[in-house]
JSON list of C-alpha atoms in Angstrom, two decimals:
[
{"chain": "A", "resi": 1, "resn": "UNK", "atom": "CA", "xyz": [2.93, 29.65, 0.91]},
{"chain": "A", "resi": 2, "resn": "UNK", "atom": "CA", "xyz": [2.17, 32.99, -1.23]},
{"chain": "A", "resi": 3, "resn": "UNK", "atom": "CA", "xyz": [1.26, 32.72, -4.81]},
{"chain": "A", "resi": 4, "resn": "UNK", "atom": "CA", "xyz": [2.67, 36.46, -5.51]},
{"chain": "A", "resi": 5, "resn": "UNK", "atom": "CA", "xyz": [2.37, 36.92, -9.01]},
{"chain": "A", "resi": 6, "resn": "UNK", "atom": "CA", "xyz": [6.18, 38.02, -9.80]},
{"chain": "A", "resi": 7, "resn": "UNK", "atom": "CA", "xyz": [8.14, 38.37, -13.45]},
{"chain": "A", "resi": 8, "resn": "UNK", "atom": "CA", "xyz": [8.98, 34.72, -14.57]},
{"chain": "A", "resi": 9, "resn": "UNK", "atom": "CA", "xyz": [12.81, 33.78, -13.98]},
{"chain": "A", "resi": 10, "resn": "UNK", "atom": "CA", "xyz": [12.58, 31.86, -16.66]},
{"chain": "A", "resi": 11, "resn": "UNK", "atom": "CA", "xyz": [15.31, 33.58, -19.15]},
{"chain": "A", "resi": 12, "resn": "UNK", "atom": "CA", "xyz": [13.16, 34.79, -22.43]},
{"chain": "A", "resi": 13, "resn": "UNK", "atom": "CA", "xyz": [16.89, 35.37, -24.64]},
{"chain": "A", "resi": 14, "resn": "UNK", "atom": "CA", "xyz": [15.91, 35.22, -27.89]},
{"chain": "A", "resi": 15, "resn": "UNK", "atom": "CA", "xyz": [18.75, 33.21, -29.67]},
{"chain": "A", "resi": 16, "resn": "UNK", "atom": "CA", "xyz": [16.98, 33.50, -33.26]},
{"chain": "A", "resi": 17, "resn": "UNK", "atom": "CA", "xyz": [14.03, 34.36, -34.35]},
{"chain": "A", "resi": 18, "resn": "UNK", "atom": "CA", "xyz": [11.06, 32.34, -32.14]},
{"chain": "A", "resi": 19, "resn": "UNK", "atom": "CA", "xyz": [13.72, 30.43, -29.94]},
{"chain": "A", "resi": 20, "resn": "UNK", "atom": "CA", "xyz": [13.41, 31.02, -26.14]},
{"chain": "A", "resi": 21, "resn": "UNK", "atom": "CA", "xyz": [16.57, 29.51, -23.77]},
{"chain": "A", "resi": 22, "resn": "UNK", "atom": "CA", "xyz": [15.39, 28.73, -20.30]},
{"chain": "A", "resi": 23, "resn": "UNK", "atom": "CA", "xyz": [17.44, 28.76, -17.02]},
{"chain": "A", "resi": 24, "resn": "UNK", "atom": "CA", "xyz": [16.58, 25.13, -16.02]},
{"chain": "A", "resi": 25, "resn": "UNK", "atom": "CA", "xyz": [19.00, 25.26, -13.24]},
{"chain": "A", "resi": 26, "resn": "UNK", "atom": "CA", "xyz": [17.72, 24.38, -9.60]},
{"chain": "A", "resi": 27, "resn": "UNK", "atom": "CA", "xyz": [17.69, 27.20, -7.17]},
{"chain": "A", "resi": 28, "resn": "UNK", "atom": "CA", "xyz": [19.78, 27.12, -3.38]},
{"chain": "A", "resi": 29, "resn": "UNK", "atom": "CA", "xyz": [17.89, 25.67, -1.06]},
{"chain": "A", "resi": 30, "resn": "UNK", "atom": "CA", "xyz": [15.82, 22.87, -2.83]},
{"chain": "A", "resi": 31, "resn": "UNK", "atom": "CA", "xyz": [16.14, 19.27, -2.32]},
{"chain": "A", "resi": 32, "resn": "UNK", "atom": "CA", "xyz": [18.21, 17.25, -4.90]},
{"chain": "A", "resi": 33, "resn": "UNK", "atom": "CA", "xyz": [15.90, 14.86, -5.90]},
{"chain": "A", "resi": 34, "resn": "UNK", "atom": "CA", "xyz": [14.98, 15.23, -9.76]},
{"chain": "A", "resi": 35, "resn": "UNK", "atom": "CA", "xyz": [11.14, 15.19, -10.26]},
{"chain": "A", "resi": 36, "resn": "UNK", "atom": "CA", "xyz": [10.05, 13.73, -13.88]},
{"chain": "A", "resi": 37, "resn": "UNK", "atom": "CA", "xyz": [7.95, 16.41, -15.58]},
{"chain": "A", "resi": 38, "resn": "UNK", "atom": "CA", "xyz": [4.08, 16.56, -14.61]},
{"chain": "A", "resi": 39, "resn": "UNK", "atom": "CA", "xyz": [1.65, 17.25, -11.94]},
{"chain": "A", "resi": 40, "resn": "UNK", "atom": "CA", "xyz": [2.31, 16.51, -8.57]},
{"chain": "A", "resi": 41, "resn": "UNK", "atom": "CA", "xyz": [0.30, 16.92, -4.94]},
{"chain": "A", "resi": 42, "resn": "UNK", "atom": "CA", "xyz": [1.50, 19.64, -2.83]},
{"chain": "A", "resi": 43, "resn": "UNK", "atom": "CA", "xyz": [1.83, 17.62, 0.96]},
{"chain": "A", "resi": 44, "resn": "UNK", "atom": "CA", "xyz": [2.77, 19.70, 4.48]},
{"chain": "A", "resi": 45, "resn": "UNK", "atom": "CA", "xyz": [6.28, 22.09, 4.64]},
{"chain": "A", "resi": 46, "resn": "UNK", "atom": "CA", "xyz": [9.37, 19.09, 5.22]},
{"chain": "A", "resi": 47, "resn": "UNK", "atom": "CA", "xyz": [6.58, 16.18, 4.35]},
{"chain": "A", "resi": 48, "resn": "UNK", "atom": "CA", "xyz": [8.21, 16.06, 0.40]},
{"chain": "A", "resi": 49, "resn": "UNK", "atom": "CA", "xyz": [10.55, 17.45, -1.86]},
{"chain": "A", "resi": 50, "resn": "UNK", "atom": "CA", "xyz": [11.41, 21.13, -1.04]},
{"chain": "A", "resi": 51, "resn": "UNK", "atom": "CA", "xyz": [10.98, 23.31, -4.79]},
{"chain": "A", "resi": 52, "resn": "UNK", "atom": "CA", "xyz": [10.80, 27.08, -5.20]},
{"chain": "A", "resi": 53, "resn": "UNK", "atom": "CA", "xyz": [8.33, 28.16, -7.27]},
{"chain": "A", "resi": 54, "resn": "UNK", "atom": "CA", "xyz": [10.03, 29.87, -10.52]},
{"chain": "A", "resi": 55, "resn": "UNK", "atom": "CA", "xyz": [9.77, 33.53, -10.79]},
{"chain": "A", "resi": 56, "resn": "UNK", "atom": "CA", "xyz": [9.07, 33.88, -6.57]},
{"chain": "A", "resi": 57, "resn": "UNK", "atom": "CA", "xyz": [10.37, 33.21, -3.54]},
{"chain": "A", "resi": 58, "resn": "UNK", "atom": "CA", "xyz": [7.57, 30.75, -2.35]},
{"chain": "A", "resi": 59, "resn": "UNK", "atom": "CA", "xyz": [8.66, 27.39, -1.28]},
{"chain": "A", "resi": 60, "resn": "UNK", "atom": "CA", "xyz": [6.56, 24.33, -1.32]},
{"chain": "A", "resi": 61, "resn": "UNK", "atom": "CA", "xyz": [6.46, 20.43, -0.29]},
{"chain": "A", "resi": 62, "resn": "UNK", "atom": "CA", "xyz": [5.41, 18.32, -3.21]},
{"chain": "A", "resi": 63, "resn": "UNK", "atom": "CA", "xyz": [5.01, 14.26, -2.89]},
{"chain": "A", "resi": 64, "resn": "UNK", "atom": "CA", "xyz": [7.66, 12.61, -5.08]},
{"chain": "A", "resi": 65, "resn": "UNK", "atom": "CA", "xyz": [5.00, 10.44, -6.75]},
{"chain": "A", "resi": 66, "resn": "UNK", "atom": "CA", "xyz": [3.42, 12.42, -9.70]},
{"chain": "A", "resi": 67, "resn": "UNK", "atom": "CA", "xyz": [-0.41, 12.53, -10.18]},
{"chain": "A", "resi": 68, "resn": "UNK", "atom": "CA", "xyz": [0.01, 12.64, -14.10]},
{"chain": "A", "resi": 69, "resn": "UNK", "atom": "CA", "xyz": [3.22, 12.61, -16.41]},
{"chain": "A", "resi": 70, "resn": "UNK", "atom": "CA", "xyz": [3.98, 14.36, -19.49]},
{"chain": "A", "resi": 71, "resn": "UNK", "atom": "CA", "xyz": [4.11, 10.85, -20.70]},
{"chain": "A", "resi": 72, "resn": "UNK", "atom": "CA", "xyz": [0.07, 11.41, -20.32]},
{"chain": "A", "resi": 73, "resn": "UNK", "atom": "CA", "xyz": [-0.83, 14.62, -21.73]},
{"chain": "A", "resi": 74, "resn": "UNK", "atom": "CA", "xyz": [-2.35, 14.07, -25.06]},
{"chain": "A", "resi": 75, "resn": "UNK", "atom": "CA", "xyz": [-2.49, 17.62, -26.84]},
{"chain": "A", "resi": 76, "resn": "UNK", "atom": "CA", "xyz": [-1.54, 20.87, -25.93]},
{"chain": "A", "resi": 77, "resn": "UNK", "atom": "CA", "xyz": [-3.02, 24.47, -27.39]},
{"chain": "A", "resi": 78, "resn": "UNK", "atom": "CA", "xyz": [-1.54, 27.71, -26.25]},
{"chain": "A", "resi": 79, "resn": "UNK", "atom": "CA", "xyz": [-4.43, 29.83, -25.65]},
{"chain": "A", "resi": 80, "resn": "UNK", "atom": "CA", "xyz": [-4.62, 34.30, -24.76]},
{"chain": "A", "resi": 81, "resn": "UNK", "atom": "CA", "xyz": [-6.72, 34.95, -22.17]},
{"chain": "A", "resi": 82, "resn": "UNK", "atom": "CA", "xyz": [-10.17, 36.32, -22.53]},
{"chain": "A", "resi": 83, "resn": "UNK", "atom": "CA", "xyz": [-9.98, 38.48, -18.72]},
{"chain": "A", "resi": 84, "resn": "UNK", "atom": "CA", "xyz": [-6.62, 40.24, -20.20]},
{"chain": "A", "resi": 85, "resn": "UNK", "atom": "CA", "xyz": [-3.60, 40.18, -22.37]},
{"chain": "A", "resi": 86, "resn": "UNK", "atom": "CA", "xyz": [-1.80, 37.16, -20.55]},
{"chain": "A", "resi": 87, "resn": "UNK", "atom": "CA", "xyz": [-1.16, 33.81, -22.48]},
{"chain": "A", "resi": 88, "resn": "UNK", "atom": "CA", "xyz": [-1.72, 29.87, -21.11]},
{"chain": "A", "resi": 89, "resn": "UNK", "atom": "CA", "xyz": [-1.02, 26.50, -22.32]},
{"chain": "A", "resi": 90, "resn": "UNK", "atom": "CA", "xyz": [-3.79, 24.11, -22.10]},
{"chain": "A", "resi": 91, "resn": "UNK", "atom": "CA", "xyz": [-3.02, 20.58, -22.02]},
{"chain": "A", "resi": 92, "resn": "UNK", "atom": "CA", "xyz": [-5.55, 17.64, -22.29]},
{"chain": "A", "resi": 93, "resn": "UNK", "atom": "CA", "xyz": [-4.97, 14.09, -20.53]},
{"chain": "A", "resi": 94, "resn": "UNK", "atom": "CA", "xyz": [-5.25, 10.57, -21.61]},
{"chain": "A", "resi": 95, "resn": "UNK", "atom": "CA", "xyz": [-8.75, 9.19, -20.94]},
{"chain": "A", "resi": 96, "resn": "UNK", "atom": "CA", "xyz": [-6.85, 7.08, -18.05]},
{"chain": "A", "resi": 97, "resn": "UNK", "atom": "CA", "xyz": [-4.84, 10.03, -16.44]},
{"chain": "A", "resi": 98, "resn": "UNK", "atom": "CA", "xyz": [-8.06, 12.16, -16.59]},
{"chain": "A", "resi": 99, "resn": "UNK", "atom": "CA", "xyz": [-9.71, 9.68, -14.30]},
{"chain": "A", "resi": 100, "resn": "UNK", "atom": "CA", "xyz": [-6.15, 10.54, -12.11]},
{"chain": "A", "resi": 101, "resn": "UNK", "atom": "CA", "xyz": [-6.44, 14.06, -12.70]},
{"chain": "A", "resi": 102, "resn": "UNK", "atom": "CA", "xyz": [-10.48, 14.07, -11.23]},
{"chain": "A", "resi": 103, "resn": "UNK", "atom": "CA", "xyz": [-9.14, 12.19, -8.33]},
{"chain": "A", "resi": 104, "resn": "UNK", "atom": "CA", "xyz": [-6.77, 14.55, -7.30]},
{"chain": "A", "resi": 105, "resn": "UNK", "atom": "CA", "xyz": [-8.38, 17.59, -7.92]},
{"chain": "A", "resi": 106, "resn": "UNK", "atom": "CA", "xyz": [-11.34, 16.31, -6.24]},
{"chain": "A", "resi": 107, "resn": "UNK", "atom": "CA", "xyz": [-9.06, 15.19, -3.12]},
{"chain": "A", "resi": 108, "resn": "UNK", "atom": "CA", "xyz": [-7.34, 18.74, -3.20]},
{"chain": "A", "resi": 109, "resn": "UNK", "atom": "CA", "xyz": [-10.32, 21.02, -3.09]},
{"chain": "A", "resi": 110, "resn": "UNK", "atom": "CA", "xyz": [-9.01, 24.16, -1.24]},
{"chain": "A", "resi": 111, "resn": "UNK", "atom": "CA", "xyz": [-5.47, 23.23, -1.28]},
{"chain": "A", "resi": 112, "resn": "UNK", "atom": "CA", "xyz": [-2.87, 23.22, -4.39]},
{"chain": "A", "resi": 113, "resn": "UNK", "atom": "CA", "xyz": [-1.34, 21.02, -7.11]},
{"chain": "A", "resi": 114, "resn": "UNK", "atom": "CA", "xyz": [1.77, 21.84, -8.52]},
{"chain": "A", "resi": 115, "resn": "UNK", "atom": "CA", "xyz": [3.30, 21.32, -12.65]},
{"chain": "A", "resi": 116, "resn": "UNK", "atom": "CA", "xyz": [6.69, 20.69, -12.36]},
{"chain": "A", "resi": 117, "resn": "UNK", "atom": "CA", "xyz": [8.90, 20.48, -15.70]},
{"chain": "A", "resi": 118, "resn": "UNK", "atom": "CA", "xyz": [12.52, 19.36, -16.57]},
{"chain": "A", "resi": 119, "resn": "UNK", "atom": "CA", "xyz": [12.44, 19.59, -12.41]},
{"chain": "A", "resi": 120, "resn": "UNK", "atom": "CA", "xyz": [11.66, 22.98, -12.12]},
{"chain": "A", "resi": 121, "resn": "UNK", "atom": "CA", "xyz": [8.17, 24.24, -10.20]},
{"chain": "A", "resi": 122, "resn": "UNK", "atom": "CA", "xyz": [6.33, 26.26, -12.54]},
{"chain": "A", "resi": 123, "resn": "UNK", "atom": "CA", "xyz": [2.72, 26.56, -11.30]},
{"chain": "A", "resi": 124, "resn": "UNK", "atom": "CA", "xyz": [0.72, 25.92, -7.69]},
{"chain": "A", "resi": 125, "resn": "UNK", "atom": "CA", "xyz": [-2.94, 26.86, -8.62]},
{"chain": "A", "resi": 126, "resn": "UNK", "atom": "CA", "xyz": [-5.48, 26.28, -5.67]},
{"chain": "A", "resi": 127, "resn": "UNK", "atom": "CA", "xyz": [-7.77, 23.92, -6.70]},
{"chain": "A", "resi": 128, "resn": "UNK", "atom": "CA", "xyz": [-11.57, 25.52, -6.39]},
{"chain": "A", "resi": 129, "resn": "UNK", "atom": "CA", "xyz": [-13.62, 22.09, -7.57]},
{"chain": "A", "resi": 130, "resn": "UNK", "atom": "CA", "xyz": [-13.29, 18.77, -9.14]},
{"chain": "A", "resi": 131, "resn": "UNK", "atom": "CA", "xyz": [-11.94, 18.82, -12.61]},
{"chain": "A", "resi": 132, "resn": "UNK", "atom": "CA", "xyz": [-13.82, 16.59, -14.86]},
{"chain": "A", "resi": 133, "resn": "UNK", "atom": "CA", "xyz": [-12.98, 16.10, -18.45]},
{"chain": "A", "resi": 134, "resn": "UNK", "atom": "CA", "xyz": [-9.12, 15.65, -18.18]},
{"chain": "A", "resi": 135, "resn": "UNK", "atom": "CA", "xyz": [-8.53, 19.47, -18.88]},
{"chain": "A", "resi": 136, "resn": "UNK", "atom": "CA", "xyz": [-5.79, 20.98, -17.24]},
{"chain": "A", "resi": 137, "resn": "UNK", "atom": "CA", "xyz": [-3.69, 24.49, -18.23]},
{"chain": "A", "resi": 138, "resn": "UNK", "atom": "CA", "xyz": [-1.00, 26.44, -17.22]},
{"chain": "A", "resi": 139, "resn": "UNK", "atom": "CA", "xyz": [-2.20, 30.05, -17.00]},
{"chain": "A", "resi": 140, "resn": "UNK", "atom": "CA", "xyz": [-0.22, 31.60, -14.04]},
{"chain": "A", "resi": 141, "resn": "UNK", "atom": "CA", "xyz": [-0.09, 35.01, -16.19]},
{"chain": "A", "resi": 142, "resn": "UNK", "atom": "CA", "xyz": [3.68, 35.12, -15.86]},
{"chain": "A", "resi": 143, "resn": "UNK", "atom": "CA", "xyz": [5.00, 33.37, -18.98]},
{"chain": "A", "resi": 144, "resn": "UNK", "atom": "CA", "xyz": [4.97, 35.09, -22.19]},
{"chain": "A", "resi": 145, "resn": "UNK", "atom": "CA", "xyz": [3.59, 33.16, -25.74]},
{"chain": "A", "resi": 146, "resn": "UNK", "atom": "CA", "xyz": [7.65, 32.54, -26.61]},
{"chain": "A", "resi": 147, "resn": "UNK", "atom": "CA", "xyz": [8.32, 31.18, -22.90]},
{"chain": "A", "resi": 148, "resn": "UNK", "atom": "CA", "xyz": [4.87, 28.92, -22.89]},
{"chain": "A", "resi": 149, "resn": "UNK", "atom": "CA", "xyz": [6.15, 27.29, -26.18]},
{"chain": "A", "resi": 150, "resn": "UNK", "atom": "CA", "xyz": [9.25, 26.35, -24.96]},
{"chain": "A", "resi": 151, "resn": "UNK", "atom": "CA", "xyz": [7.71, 25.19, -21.66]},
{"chain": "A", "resi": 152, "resn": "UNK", "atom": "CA", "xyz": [5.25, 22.85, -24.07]},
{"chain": "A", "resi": 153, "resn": "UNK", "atom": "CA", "xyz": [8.75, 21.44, -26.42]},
{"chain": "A", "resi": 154, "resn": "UNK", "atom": "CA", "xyz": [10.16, 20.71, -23.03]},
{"chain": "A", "resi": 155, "resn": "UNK", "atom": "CA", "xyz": [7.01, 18.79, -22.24]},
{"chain": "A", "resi": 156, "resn": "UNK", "atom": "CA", "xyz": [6.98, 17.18, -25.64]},
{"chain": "A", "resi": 157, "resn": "UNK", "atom": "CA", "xyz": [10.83, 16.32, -25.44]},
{"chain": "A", "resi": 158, "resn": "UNK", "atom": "CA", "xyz": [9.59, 14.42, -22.21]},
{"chain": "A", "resi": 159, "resn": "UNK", "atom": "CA", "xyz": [6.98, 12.08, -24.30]},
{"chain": "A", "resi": 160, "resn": "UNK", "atom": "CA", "xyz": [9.58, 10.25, -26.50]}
]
């Protein structure tokens, strides 16, 4: 499992002014199954559902059973990056999925956790230490500000 940092597949085509169209499609050679939007364990190669991470070539396992939905994510704040010019999306949990969210960072110290959304892979960080707090962000330095807020309305769209 690599984590090359490659240019995002995700399609930035401007349609009008501040609109971003993604390419939500899934890619040959990933399992079928459709994964609800959120964070999800990353298990052993053939121990889960096969996904290739957007933008690379990089496959991974993840367990079917998410860690925390979009269902659970309580605010979101796009955010530029203070080491250079790259853009995130923080998103903070429900008081209940933060308690999650500690568990399985604590659990996966070393390894990775993967954000999946409308069933695409988006993001594998490895997971340094325990994450208290119920703080979590995409900041894989690949998705431009236009790209992150559609990522986030797909997110949202996912709450209702």
């Amino acid at each position: 499992m690599s984590n090359n940092k490659a240019t995002a597949s995700l399609q930035d085509e401007v349609t009008e002014p501040g609109q971003v169209v993604f390419d939500w499609s899934m890619r040959p050679g990933e399992d079928t199954l459709t994964l609800v939007t959120g964070w999800y364990y990353v298990v052993e190669p053939g121990q889960g559902v096969k996904r290739i991470l957007d933008g690379d070539t990089s496959a991974y396992w993840l367990n079917p059973e998410p860690i925390v939905t979009a269902k659970q994510i309580a605010a979101f704040e796009l955010f530029k990056s203070s080491f250079d010019i790259s853009w995130g999306l923080s998103m903070k949990l429900s008081d209940e999925s933060a308690e999650r969210w500690q568990v399985a960072t604590g659990n996966s110290i070393g390894g990775h956790l993967a954000l999946v959304v409308n069933n695409k892979l988006l993001y594998t960080p490895q997971v340094n230490a325990e994450i208290t707090g119920g703080m979590t962000a995409l900041n894989r330095g690949t998705y431009s500000k236009g790209q992150l807020k559609a990522i986030m309305k797909a997110i949202q769209a996912e709450q209702q």
